[in-house]
Short mmCIF file of C-alpha atoms in Angstrom, two decimals:
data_model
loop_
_atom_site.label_atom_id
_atom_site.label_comp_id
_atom_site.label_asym_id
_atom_site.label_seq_id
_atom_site.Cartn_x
_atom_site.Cartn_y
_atom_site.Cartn_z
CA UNK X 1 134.51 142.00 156.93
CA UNK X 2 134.11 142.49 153.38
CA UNK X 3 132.33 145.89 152.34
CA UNK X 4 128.54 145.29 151.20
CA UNK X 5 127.55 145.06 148.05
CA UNK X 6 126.15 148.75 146.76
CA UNK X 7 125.71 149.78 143.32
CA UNK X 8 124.43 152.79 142.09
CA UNK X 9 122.77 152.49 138.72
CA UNK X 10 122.26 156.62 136.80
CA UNK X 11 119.11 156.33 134.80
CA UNK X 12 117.01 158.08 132.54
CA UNK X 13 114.19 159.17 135.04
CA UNK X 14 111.30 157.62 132.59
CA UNK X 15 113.20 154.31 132.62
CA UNK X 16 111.23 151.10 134.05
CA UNK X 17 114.20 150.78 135.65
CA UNK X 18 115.18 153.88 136.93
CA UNK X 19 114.53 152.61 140.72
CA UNK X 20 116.24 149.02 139.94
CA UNK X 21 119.83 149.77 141.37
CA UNK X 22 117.97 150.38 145.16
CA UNK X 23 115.75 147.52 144.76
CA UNK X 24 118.49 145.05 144.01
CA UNK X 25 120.50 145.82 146.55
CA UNK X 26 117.64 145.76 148.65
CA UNK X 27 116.88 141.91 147.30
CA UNK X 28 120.87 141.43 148.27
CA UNK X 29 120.30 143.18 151.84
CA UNK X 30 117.24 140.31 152.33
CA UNK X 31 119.08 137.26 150.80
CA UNK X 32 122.40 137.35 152.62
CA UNK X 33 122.04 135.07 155.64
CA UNK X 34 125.73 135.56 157.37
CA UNK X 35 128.32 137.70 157.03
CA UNK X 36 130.97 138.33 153.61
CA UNK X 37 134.26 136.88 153.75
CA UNK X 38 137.36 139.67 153.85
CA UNK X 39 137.43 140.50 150.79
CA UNK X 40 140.42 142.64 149.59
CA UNK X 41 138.98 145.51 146.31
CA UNK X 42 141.55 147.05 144.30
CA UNK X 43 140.23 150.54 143.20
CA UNK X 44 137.10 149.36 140.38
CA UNK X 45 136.49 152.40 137.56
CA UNK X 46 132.92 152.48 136.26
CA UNK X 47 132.17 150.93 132.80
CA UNK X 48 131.40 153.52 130.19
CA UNK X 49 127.30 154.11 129.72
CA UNK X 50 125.71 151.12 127.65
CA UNK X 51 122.78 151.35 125.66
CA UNK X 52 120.37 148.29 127.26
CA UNK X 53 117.75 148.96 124.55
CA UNK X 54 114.80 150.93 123.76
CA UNK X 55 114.08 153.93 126.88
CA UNK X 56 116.95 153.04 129.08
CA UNK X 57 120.72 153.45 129.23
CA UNK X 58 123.23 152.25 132.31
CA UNK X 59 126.09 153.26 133.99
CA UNK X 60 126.80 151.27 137.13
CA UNK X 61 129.02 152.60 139.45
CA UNK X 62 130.63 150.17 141.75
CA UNK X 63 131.64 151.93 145.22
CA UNK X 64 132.02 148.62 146.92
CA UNK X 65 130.99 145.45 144.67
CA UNK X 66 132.85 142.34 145.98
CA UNK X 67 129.88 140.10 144.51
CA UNK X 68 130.20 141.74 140.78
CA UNK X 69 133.56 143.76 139.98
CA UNK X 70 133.63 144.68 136.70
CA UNK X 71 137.07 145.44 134.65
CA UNK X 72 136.71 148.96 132.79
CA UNK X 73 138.24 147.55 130.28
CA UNK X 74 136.99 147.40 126.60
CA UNK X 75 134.59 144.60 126.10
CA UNK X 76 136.78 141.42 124.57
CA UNK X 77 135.93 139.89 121.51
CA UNK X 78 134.71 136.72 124.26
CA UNK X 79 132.46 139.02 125.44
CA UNK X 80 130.46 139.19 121.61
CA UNK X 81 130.04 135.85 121.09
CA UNK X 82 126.67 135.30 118.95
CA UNK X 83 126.19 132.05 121.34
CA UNK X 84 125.78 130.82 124.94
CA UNK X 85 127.11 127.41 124.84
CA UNK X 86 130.04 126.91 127.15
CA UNK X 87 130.64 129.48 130.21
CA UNK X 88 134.17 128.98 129.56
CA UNK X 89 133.76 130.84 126.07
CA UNK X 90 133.47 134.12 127.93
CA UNK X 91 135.66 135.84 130.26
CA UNK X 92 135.41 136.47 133.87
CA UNK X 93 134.19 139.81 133.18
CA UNK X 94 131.54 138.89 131.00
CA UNK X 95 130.34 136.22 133.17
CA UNK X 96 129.83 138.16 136.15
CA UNK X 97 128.25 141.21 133.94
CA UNK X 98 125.82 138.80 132.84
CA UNK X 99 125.07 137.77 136.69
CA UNK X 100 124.93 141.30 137.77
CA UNK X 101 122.32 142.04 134.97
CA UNK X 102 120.46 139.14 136.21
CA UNK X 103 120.14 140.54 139.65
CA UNK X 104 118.62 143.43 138.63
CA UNK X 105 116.07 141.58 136.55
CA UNK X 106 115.51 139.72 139.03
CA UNK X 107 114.95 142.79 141.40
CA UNK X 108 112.69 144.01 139.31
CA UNK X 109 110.09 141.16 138.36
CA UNK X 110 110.15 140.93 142.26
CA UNK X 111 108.96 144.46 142.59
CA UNK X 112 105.69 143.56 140.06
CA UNK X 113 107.22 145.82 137.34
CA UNK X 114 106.50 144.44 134.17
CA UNK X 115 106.66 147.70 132.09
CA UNK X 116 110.43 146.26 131.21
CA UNK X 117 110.02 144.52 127.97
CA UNK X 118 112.85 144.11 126.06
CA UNK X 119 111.91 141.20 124.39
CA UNK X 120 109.10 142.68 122.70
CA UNK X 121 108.37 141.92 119.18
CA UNK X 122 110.92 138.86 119.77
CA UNK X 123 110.26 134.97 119.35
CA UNK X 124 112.26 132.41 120.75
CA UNK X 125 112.40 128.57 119.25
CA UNK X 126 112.83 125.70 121.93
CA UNK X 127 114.24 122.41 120.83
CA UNK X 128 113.83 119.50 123.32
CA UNK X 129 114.99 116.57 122.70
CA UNK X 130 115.24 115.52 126.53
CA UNK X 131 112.07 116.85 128.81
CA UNK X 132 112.14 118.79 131.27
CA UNK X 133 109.64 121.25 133.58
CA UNK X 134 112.23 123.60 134.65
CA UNK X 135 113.86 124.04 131.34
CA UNK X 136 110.69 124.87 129.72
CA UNK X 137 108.77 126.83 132.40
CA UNK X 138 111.87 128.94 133.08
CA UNK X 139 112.38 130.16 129.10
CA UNK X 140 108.82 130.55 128.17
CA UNK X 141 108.14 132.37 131.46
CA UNK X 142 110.52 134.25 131.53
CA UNK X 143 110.72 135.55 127.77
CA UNK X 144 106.89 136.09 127.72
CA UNK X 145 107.37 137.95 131.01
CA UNK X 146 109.86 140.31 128.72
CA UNK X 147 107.95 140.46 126.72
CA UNK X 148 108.50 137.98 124.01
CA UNK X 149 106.74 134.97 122.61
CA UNK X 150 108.35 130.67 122.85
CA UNK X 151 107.79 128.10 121.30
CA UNK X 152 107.96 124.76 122.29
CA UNK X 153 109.62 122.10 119.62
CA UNK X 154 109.43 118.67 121.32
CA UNK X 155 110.87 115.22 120.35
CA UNK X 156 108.15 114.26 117.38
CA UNK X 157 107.96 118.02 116.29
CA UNK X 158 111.76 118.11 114.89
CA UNK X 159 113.48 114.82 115.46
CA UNK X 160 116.50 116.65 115.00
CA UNK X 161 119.47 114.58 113.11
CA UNK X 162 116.79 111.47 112.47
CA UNK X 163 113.46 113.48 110.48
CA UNK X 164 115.56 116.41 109.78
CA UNK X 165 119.35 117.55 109.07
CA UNK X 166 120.38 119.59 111.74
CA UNK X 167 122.15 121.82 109.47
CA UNK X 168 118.32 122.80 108.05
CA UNK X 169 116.74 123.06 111.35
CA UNK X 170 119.06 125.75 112.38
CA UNK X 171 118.54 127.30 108.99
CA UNK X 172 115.07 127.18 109.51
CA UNK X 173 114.52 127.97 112.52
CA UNK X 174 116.66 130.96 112.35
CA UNK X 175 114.37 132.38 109.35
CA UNK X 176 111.18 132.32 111.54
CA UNK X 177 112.59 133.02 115.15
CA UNK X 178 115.30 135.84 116.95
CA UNK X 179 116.64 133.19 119.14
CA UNK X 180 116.92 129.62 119.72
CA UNK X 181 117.35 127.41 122.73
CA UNK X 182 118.12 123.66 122.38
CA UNK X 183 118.01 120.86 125.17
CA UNK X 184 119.74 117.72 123.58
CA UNK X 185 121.59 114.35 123.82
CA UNK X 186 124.30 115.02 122.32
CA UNK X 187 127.15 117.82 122.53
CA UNK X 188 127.57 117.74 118.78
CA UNK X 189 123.85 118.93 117.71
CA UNK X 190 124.46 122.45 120.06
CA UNK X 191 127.67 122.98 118.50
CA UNK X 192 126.01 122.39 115.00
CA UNK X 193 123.17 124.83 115.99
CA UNK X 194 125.36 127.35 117.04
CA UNK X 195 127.53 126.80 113.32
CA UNK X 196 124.77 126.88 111.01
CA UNK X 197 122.27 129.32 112.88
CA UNK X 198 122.17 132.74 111.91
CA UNK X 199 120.49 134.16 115.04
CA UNK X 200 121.87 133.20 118.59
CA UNK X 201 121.88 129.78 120.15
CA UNK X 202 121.59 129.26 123.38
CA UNK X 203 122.95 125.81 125.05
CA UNK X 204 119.83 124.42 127.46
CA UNK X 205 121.65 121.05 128.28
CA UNK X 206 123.80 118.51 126.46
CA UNK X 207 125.15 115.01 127.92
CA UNK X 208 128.58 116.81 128.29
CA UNK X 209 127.67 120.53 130.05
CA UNK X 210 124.35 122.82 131.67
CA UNK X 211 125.67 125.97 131.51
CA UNK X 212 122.38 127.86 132.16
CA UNK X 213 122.12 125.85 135.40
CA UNK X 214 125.60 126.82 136.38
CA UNK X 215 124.83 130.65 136.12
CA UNK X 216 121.64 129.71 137.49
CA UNK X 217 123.50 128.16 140.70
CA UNK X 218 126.49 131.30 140.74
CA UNK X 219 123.95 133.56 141.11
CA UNK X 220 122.31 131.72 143.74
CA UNK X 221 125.56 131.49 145.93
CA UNK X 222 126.14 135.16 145.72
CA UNK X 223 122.75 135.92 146.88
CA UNK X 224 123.33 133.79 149.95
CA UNK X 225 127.01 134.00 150.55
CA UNK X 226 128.08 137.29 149.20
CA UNK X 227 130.21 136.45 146.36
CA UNK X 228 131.96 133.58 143.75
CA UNK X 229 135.33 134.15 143.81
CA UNK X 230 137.05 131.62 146.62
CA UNK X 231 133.78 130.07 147.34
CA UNK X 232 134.47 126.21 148.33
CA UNK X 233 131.79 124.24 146.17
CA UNK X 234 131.40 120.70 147.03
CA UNK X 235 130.22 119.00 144.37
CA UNK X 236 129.06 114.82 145.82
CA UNK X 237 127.80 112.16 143.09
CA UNK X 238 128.65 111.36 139.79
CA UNK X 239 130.89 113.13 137.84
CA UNK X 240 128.03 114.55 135.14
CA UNK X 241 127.66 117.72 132.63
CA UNK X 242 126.88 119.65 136.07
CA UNK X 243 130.66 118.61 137.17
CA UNK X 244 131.85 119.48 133.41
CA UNK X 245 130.18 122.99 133.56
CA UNK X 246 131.16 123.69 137.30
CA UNK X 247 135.16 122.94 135.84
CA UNK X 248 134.23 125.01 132.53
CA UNK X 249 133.46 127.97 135.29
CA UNK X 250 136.54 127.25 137.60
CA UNK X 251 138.75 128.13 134.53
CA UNK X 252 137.25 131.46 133.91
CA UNK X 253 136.57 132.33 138.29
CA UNK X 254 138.74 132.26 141.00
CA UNK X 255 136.87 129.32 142.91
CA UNK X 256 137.62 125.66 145.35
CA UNK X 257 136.15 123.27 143.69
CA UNK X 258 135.67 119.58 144.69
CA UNK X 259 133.84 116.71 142.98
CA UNK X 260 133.51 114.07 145.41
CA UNK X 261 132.86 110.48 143.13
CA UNK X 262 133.49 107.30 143.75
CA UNK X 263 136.18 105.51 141.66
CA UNK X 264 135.28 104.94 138.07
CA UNK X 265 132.77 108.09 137.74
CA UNK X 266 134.93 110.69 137.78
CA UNK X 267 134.31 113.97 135.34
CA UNK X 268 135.68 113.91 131.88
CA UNK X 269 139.80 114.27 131.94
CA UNK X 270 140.52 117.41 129.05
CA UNK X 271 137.65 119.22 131.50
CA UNK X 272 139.28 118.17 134.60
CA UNK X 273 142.86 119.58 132.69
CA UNK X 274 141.06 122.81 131.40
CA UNK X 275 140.30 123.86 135.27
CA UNK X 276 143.74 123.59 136.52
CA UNK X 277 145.41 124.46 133.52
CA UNK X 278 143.90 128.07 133.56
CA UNK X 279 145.66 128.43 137.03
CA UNK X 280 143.25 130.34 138.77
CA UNK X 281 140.82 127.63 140.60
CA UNK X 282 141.64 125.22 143.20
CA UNK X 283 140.39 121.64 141.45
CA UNK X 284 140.36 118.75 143.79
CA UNK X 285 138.66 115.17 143.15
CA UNK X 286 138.37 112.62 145.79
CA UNK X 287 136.41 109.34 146.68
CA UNK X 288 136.09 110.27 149.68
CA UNK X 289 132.46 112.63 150.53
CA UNK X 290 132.51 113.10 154.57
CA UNK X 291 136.54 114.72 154.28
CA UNK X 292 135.31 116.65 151.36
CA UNK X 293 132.82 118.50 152.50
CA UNK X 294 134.64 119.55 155.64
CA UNK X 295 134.27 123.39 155.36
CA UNK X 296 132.11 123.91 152.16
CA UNK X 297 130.30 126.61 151.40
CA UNK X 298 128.26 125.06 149.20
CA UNK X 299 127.08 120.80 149.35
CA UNK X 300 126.27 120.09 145.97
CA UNK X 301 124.36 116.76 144.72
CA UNK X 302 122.14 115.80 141.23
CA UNK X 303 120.88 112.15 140.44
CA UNK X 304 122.90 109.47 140.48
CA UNK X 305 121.87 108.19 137.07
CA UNK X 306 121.07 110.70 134.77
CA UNK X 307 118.30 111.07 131.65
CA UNK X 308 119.33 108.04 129.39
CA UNK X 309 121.37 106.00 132.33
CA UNK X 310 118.01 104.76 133.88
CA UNK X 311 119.16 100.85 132.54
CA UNK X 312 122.06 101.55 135.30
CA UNK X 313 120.00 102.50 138.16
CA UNK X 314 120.21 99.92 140.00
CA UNK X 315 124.04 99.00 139.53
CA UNK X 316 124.47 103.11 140.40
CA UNK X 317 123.03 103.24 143.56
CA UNK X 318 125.06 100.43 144.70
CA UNK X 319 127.72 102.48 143.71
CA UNK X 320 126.98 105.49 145.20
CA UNK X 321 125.82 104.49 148.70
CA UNK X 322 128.11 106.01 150.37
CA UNK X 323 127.84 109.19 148.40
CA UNK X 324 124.13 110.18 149.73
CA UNK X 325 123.89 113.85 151.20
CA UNK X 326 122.57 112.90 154.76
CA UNK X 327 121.93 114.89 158.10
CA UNK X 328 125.68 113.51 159.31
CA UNK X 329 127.35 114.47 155.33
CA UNK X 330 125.25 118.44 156.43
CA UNK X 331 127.29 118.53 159.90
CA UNK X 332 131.02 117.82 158.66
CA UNK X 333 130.14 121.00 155.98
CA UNK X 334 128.94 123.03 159.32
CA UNK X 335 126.38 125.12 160.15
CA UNK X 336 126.94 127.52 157.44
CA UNK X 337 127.37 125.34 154.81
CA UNK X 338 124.23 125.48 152.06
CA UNK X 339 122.97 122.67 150.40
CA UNK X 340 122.08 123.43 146.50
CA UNK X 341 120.51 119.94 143.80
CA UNK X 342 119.67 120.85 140.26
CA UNK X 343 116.94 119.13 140.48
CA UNK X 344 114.95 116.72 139.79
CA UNK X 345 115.58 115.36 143.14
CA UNK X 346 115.30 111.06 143.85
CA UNK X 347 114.88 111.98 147.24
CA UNK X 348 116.01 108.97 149.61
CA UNK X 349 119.28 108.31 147.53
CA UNK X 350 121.50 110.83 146.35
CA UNK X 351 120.13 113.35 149.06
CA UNK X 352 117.37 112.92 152.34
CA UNK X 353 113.82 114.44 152.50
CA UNK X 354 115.25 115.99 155.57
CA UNK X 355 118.59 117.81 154.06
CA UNK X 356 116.68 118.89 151.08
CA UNK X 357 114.30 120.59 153.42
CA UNK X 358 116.15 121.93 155.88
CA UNK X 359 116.63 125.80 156.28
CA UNK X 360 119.86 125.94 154.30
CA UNK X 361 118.80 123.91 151.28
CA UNK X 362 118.85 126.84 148.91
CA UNK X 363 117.31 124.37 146.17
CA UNK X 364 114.00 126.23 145.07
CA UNK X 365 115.45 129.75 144.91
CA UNK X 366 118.16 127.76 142.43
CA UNK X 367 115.14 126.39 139.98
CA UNK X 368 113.73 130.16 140.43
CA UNK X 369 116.81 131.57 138.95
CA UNK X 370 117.18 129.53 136.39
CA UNK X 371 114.70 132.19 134.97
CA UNK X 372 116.35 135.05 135.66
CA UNK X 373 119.80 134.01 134.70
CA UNK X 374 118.82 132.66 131.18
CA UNK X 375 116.86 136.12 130.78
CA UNK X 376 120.41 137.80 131.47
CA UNK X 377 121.61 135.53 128.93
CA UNK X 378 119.34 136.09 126.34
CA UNK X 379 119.71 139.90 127.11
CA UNK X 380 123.76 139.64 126.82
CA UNK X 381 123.26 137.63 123.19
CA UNK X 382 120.79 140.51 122.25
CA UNK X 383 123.16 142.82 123.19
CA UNK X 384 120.93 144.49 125.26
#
């Protein structure tokens, strides 16, 4: 059995997080519902001291960390990247420094601390072109709760690329705010953003990736199983930007990853190529769900027609009958096998009322860490 997970954080003693290190692990002691796989450690030297803003500084030392190991290392110039729009940008060690910070975040909203404010003084513009509850609740809760202030840009405020050159919005909105988040159609207007913006952009969703939701999800599965690295994720339903971002991750972690979609849906190719070409990942697709899941860690479904599909319902669910996450789908995976959605949920096609409440659908403590992930996030960019 793998060691457990035990960090020991040295802070200064009037730090609002100088108890943080104990309460995390304590939240890790709580979440983990089975044992951790053998996991084998080489020797893991502590990461110099950083500065994580105003009253606070770090220095985690990993005894036993099979969840988070962290190279000593000099950061990389991946790891300074002004934006958050692909996980595959950033490297392994980045990724999972970003996921430990969110832990401890995490730990301590938990604990009703809220003397942690490192957003203070901070603003935060949000761009939607596509709605979305958890999106929006999950930013502006979480950056007020750090102590900074959102604000919401919908469809008819901006109209980005249509009222307004996306060039000048970014220009803009980088005069007036510290950060910027943008949920939008297409993969071209983040990429823009993140050109012309002076200030950090962070990617809430495009038609081709969701990486927020993917950190959101990885630090969901090491809550519950322990770790990342060689977890099998089985990914059933249409090859989406939640496939695309799951591959952009497999080609920075060590993971088994399976997208299960019929014929005809599959993920985008170069995506599909950029997993196995990195070498590290296992990458299988199949059209065939039930063999798939034999053995998963993780069951993995989203809607079978996504936000600007809905003219293809119909023709969809035909499609995907044979794709739906049932009670039978739940037993091939075995008992230990969780079931995570990204939700929304169309409950009664791509997944049942009764899988999606069962005791191992992990789905609302996903949508809660969507929060704390995107804080992490926003922390990293700050360079805080």
């Amino acid at each position: 059995m793998a060691a457990p997970i035990l960090d020991e954080c040295l802070l200064r003693s009037d730090s609002p997080l100088a108890s943080l290190s104990s309460a995390s692990s304590f939240f890790f002691s709580r979440s983990l519902r089975r044992p951790l796989r053998s996991v084998s450690l080489a020797s893991v030297p502590s990461p110099p001291a950083r500065t994580a803003g105003a009253g606070f500084r770090i220095a985690c030392l990993s005894t036993a960390n099979a969840a988070f190991s962290i190279s000593s290392s000099h950061e990389r110039e991946k790891s300074r990247l002004k934006d958050f729009i692909h996980i595959s940008d950033f490297d392994k060690e980045t990724i999972m420094r970003i996921l430990q910070k969110a832990s401890e975040v995490k730990a301590l909203l938990k604990s009703g601390d809220r003397a942690f404010q490192p957003f203070k003084g901070k603003t935060l513009a949000m761009i939607f072109s596509k709605p979305s509850m958890r999106t929006r609740v999950s930013f502006e809760t979480g950056f007020s709760l750090l102590g900074g202030h959102a604000i919401y840009l919908g469809p008819d405020d901006i109209q980005m690329g249509k009222r307004e050159d996306t060039r000048d919005v970014a220009r803009v909105l980088s005069r007036y705010n510290d950060i910027i988040m943008a949920r939008v159609f297409a993969h071209q207007d983040i990429l823009d953003l993140g050109k012309f913006a002076s200030v950090p952009v962070v990617n809430g969703l495009t038609d081709y990736n969701h990486p927020c939701q993917i950190m959101a999800d990885a630090l969901t599965i090491i809550e519950h199983i322990g770790q990342l690295e060689g977890a099998k994720i089985v990914y059933v339903g249409d090859g989406n930007n939640i496939v695309h971002s799951w591959l952009l991750l497999a080609s920075v972690v060590p993971l088994h990853f399976v997208c299960a979609c019929p014929k005809g849906f599959e993920p985008d190719e170069k995506t599909v190529e950029k997993a196995r070409s990195a070498g590290i990942s296992k990458i299988v697709l199949t059209d065939n769900p039930r063999e798939a899941v034999e053995g998963a860690d993780v069951v993995y479904s989203d809607v079978w027609a996504s936000m600007g599909q809905k003219e293809q319902v119909s023709f969809r669910r035909q499609k995907f009958q044979s794709f739906q996450v049932d009670e039978a789908m739940m037993e091939l995976a075995g008992s230990k096998a969780y079931f995570m959605h990204c939700l929304p949920a169309e409950r009664g096609f791509e997944v049942t009322d009764g899988v999606i409440e069962a005791p191992n659908s992990i789905v609302f403590t996903q949508a809660e860490n969507r929060m704390h992930a995107q804080n992490a996030i926003m922390m990293h960019l700050f360079g805080l």
